[in-house]
Tab-separated table of C-alpha atoms in Angstrom:
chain	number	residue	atom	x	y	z
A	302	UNK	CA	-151.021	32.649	6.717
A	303	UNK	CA	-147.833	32.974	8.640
A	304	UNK	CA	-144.940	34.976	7.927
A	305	UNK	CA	-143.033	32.074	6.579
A	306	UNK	CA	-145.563	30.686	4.297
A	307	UNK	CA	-146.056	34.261	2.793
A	308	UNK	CA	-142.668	34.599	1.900
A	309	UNK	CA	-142.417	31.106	0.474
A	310	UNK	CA	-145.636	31.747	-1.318
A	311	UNK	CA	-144.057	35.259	-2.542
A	312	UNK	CA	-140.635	33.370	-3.362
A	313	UNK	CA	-142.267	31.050	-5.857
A	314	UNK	CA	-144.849	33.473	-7.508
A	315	UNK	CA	-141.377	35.358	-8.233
A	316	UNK	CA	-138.885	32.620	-8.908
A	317	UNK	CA	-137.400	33.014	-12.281
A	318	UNK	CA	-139.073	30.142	-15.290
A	319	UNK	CA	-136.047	29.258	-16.280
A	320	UNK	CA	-134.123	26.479	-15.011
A	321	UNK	CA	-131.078	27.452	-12.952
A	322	UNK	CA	-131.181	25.467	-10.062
A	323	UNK	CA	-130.336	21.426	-10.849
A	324	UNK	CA	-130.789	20.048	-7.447
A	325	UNK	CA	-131.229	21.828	-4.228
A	326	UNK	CA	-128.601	23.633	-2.206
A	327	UNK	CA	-127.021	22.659	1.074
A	328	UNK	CA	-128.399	22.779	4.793
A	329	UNK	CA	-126.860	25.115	6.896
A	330	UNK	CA	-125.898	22.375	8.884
A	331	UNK	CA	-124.016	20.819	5.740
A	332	UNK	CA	-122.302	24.044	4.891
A	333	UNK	CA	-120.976	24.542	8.572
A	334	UNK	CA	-119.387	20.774	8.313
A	335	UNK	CA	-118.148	22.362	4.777
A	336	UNK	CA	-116.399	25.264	6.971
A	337	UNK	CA	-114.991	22.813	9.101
A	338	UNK	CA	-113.806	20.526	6.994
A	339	UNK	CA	-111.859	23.775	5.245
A	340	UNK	CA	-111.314	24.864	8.502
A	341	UNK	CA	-109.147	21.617	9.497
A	342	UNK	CA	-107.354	21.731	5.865
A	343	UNK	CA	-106.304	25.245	6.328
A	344	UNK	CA	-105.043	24.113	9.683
A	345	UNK	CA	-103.370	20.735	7.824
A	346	UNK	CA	-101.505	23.745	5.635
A	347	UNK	CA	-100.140	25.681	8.461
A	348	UNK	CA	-98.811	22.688	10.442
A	349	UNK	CA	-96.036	22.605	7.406
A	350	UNK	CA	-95.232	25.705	7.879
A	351	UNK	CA	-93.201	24.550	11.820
A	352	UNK	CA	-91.543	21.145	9.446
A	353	UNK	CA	-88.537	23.316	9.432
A	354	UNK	CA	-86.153	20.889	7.501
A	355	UNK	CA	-89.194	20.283	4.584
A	356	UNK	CA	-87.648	20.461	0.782
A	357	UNK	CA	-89.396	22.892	-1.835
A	358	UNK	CA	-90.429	19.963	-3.285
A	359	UNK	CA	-92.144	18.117	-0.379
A	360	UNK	CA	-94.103	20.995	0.727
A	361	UNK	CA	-95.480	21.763	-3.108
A	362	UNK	CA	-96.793	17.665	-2.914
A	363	UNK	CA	-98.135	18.325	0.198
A	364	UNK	CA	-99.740	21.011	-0.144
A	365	UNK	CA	-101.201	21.430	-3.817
A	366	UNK	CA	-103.475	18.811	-3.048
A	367	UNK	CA	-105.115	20.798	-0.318
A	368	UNK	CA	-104.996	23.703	-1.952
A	369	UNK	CA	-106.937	22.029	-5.239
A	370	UNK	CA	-109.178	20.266	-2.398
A	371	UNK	CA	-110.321	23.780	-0.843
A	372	UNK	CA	-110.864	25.133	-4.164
A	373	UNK	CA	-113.255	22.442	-5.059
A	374	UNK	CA	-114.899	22.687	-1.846
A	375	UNK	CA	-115.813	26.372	-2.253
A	376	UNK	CA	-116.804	26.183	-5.577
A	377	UNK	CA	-118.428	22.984	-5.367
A	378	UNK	CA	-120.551	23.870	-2.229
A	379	UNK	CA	-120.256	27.805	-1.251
A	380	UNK	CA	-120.902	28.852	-5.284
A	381	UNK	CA	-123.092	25.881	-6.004
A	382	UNK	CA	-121.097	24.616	-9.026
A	383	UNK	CA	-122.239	21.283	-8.349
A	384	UNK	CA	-125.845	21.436	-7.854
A	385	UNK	CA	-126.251	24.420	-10.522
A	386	UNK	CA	-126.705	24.411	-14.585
A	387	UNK	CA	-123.818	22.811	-15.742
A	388	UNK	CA	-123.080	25.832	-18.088
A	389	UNK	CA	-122.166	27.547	-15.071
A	390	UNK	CA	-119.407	25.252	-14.349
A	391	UNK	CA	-118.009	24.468	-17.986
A	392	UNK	CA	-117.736	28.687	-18.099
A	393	UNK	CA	-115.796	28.945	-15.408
A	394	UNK	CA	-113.158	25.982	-16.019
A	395	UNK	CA	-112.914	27.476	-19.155
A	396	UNK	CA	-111.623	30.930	-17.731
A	397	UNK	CA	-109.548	28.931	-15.338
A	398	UNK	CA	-108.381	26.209	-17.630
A	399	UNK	CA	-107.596	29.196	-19.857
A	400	UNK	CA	-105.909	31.060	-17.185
A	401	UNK	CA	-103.209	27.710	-16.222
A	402	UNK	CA	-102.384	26.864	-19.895
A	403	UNK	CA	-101.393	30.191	-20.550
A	404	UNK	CA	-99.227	31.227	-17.974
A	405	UNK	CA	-97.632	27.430	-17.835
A	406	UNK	CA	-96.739	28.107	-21.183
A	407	UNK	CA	-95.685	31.843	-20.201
A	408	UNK	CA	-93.378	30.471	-16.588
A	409	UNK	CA	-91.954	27.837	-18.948
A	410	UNK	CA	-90.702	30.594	-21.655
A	411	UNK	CA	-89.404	32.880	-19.145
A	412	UNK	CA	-87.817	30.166	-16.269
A	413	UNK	CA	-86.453	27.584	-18.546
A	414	UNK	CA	-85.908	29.772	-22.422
A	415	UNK	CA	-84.385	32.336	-20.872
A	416	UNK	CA	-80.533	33.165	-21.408
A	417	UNK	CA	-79.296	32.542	-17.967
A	418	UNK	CA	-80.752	28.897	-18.266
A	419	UNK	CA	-78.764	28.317	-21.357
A	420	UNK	CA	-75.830	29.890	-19.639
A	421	UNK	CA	-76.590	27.245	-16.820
A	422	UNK	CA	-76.598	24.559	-19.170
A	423	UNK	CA	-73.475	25.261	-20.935
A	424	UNK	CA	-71.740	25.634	-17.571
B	375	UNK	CA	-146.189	48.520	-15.084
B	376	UNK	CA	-146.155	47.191	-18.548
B	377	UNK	CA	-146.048	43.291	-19.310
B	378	UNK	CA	-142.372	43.861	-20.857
B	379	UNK	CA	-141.395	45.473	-17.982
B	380	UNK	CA	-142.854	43.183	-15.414
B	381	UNK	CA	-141.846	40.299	-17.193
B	382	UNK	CA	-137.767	41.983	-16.924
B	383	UNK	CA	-138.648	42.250	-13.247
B	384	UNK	CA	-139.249	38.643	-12.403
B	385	UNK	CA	-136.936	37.185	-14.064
B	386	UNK	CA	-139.215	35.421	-17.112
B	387	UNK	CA	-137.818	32.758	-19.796
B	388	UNK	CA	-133.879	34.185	-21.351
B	389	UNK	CA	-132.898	32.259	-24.854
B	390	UNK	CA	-130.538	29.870	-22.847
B	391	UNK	CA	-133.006	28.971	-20.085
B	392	UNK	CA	-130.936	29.793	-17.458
B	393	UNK	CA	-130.700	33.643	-15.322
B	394	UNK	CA	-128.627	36.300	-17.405
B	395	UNK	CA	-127.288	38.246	-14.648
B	396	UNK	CA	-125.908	34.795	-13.022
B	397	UNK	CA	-124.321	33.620	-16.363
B	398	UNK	CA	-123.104	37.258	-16.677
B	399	UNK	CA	-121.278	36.637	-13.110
B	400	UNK	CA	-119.954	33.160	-13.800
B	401	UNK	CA	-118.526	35.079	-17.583
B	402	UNK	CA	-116.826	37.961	-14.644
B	403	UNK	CA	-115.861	35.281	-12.359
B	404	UNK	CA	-114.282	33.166	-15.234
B	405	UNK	CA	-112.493	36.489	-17.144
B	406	UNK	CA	-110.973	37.200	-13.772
B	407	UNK	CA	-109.417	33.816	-13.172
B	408	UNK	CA	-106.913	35.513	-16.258
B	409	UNK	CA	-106.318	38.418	-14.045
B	410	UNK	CA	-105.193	36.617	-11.073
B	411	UNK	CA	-103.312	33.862	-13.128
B	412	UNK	CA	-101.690	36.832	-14.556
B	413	UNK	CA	-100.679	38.209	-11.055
B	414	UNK	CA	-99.701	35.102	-9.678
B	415	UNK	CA	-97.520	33.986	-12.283
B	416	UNK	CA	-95.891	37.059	-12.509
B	417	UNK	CA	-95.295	36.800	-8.632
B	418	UNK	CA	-93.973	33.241	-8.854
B	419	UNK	CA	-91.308	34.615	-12.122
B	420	UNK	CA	-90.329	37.684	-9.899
B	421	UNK	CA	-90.017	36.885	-6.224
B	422	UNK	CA	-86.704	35.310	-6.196
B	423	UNK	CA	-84.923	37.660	-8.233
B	424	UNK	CA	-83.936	40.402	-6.089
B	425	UNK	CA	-81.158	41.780	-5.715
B	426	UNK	CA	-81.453	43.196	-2.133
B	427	UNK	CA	-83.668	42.140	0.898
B	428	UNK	CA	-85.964	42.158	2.092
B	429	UNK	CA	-86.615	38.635	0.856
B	430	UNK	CA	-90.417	36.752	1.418
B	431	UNK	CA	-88.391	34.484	4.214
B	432	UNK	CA	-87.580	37.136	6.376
B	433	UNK	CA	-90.575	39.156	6.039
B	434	UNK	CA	-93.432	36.839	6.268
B	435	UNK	CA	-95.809	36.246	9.303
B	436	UNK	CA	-97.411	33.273	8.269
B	437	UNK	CA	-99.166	32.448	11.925
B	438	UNK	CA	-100.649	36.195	11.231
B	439	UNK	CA	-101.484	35.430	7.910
B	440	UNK	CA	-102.978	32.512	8.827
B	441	UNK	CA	-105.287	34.222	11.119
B	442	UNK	CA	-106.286	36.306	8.421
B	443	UNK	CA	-107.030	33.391	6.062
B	444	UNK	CA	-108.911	31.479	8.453
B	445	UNK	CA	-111.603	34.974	8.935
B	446	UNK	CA	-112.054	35.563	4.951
B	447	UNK	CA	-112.400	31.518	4.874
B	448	UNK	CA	-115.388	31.280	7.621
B	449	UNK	CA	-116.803	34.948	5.689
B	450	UNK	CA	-117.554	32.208	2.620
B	451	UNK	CA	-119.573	30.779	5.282
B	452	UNK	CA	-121.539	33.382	6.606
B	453	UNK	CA	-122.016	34.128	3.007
B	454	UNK	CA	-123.609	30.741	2.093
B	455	UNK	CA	-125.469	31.121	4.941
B	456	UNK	CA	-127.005	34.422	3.481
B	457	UNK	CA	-127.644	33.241	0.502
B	458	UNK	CA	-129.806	29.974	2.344
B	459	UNK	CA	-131.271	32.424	4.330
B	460	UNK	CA	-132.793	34.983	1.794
B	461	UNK	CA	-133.932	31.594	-0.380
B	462	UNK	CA	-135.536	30.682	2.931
B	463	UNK	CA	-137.821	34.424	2.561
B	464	UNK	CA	-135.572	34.883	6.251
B	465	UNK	CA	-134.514	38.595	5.445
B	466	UNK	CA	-133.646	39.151	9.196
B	467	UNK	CA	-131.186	36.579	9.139
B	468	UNK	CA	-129.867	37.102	5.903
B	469	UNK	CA	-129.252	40.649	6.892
B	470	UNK	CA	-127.149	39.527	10.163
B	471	UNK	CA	-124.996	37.230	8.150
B	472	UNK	CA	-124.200	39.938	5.384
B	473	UNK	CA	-123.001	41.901	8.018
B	474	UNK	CA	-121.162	39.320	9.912
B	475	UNK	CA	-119.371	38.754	6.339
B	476	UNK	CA	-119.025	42.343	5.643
B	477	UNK	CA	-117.462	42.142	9.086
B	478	UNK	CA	-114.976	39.589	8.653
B	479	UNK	CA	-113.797	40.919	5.252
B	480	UNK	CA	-113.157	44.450	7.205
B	481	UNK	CA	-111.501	42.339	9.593
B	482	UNK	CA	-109.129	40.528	6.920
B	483	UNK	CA	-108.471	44.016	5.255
B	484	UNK	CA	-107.535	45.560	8.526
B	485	UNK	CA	-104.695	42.186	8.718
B	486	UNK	CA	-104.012	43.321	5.643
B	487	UNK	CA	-103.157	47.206	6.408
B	488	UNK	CA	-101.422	46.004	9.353
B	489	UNK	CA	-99.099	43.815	7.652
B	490	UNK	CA	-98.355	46.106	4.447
B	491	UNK	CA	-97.272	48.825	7.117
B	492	UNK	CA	-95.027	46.202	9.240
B	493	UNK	CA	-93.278	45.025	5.879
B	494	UNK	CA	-92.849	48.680	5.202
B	495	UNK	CA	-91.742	49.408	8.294
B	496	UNK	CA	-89.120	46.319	8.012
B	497	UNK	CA	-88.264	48.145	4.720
B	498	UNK	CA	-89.929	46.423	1.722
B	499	UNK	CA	-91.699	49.313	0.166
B	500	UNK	CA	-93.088	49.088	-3.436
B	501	UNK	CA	-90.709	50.004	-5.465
B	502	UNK	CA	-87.603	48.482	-3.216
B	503	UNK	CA	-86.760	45.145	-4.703
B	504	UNK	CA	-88.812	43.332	-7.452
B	505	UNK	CA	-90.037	41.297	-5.162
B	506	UNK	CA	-92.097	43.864	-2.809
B	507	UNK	CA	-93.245	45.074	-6.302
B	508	UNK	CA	-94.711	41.641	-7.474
B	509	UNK	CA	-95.831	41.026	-3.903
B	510	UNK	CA	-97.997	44.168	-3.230
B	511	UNK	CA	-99.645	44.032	-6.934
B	512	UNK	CA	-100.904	40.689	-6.152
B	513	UNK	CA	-102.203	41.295	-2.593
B	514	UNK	CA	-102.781	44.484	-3.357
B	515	UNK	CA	-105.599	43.477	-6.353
B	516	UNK	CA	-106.575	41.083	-4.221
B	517	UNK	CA	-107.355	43.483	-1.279
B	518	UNK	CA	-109.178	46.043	-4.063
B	519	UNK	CA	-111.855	42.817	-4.641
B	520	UNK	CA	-112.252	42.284	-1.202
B	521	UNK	CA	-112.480	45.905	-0.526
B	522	UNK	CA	-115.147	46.186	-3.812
B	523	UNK	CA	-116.794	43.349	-2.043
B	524	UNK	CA	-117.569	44.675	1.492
B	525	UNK	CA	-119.202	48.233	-0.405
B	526	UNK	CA	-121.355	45.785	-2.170
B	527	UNK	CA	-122.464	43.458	0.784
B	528	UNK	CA	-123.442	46.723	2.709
B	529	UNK	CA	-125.298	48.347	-0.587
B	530	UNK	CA	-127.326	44.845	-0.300
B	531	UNK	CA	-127.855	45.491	3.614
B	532	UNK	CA	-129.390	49.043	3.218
B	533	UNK	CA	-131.396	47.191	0.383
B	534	UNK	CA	-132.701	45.046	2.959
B	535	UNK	CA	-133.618	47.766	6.056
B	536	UNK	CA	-135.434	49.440	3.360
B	537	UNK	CA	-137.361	46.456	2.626
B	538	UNK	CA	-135.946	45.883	-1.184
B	539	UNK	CA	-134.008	42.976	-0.836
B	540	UNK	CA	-137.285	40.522	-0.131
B	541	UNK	CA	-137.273	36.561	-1.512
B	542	UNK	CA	-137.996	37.999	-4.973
B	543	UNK	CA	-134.716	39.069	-4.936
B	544	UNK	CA	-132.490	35.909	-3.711
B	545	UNK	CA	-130.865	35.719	-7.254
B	546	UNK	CA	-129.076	39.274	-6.430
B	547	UNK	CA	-127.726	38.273	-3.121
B	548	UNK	CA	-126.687	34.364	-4.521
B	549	UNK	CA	-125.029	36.153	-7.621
B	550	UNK	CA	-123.089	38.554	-5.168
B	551	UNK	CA	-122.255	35.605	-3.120
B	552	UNK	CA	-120.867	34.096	-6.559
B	553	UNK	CA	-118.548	37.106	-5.915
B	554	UNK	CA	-117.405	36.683	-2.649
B	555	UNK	CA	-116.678	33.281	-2.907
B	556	UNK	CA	-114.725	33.886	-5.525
B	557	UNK	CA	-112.233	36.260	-3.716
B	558	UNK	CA	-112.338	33.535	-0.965
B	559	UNK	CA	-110.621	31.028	-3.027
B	560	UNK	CA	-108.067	33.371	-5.070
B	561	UNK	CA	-106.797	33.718	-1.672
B	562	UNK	CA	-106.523	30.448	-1.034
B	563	UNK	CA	-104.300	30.202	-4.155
B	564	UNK	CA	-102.828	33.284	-3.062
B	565	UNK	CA	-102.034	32.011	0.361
B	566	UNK	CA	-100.554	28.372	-0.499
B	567	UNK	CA	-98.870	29.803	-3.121
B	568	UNK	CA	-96.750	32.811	-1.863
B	569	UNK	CA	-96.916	32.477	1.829
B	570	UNK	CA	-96.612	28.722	2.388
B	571	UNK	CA	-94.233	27.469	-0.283
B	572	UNK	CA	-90.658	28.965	-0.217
């Protein structure tokens, strides 16, 4: 038996009975075209940084949506979240959906309830 | 070895079908989304209310930075590529990509030193505006996970020379991976976020 074929033997007289795996994982070759896929985005997100006369609000349009993209991509892919138990993935957008709803509602109160906003609206 | 025991040690049927120590992880992983939404809030509330400079626009390197991002981006790689690797029963190669990771998140730490001590050296220390104070708190967590991260990958690649990190135990190195990935993409947050928008 080769050295291979042992270890894949030894892999599935050890793999755990319970389901965690949904489908199978990604090639090697599929997670390098992941990397360079981020790779290029990252790059996409650096170019803005030389648009010199770019608004606040231009640059948060462009690049939020890269920014959510990447994130998807690594957990997606690199963590698995879309080929693993789906309890995996409702956990963690819990914590995360969790995490934006609280400190929305936290920026809002301080940014917008605070007394020099008032004072800015009087004036 | 008793049944109980070697039953624990491979891993046998948990009440909710699916691996304990990886739902454990994804609990972690979703309990310190909180943390960092903490951080980064407080960052985005804070930064423009100095009252002296330094300011982020005259301080940040962002083609540096970039750099930096770009290494702890292709470590999720070499990470993935672990993880495929041990799955595969390829120990040798899953011990050259943990340290190739372990590698590149020295290297993005060492970016990081450098710039903390150039911002310092422009004059944003700590406690110097509120800025510098939000600023390093957020990095400087962020560098702490990274840092926690790189003592773990090499604790899995002594497991490995001594011959205790075999296919049996792919879960351990996916559910560190879990990890790792995750400190990848709070710095992609981190970098949009404060470096790239003003």
């Amino acid at each position: 038996m080769s050295i291979q074929a042992e270890h894949e033997s030894k892999r599935r007289e050890y793999e755990p009975h319970h389901q965690t795996h949904e489908q199978e994982h990604p090639s090697d070759r599929q997670y390098v075209v992941i990397a360079v896929i981020l790779g290029v985005i990252t790059m996409a997100e650096v170019m803005t940084y030389f648009w010199e006369d770019a608004s606040t609000v231009a640059l948060v349009i462009l690049l939020f949506p890269m920014m959510i993209a990447k994130f998807a991509i690594v957990c997606g892919y690199f963590m698995h979240l879309k080929f693993d138990n789906p309890i995996f993935r409702r956990i963690f957008i819990a914590g995360l959906v969790l995490a934006i709803v609280v400190y929305l509602v936290m920026l809002v109160s301080f940014e917008f309830l605070s007394d020099d906003y008032f004072r800015f609206l009087k004036a | 070895m008793t049944d109980v025991a070697h039953a624990a040690d491979h891993g046998h049927a948990t009440s909710t079908g699916i691996s304990n120590e990886k739902l454990a992880m994804w609990v972690f992983l979703g309990s310190d989304c909180l943390l960092f939404g903490g951080l980064i809030s407080t960052y985005l509330l804070l930064r423009h209310r100095s009252i002296v400079g330094p300011t982020p626009e005259e301080i940040f390197d962002i083609p540096f930075t970039s750099v930096s991002s770009f290494v702890l981006l292709m470590s999720s790689l070499t990470m993935a590529l672990a993880v495929g690797a041990i799955h595969r029963g390829d120990e040798r190669r899953c011990r050259t990509w943990l340290l190739t990771t372990s590698f590149l998140g020295a290297t993005f730490i060492a970016g990081q030193v450098y710039e903390f001590t150039s911002f310092v050296k422009e004059g944003l220390g700590y406690t110097t505006n509120i800025f510098g104070s939000a600023f390093y708190t957020l990095t400087g967590f962020h560098g702490v996970h990274v840092s926690v991260g790189i003592i773990m990958l090499m604790s899995l690649f002594i497991m490995s020379m001594r011959g205790r990190l075999g296919p049996e135990r792919a879960e351990t190195v996916e559910i560190f991976g879990l990890y790792w990935h995750f400190v990848d993409i709070v710095w992609i947050l981190i970098f949009t976020i404060v470096y790239l928008i003003p």
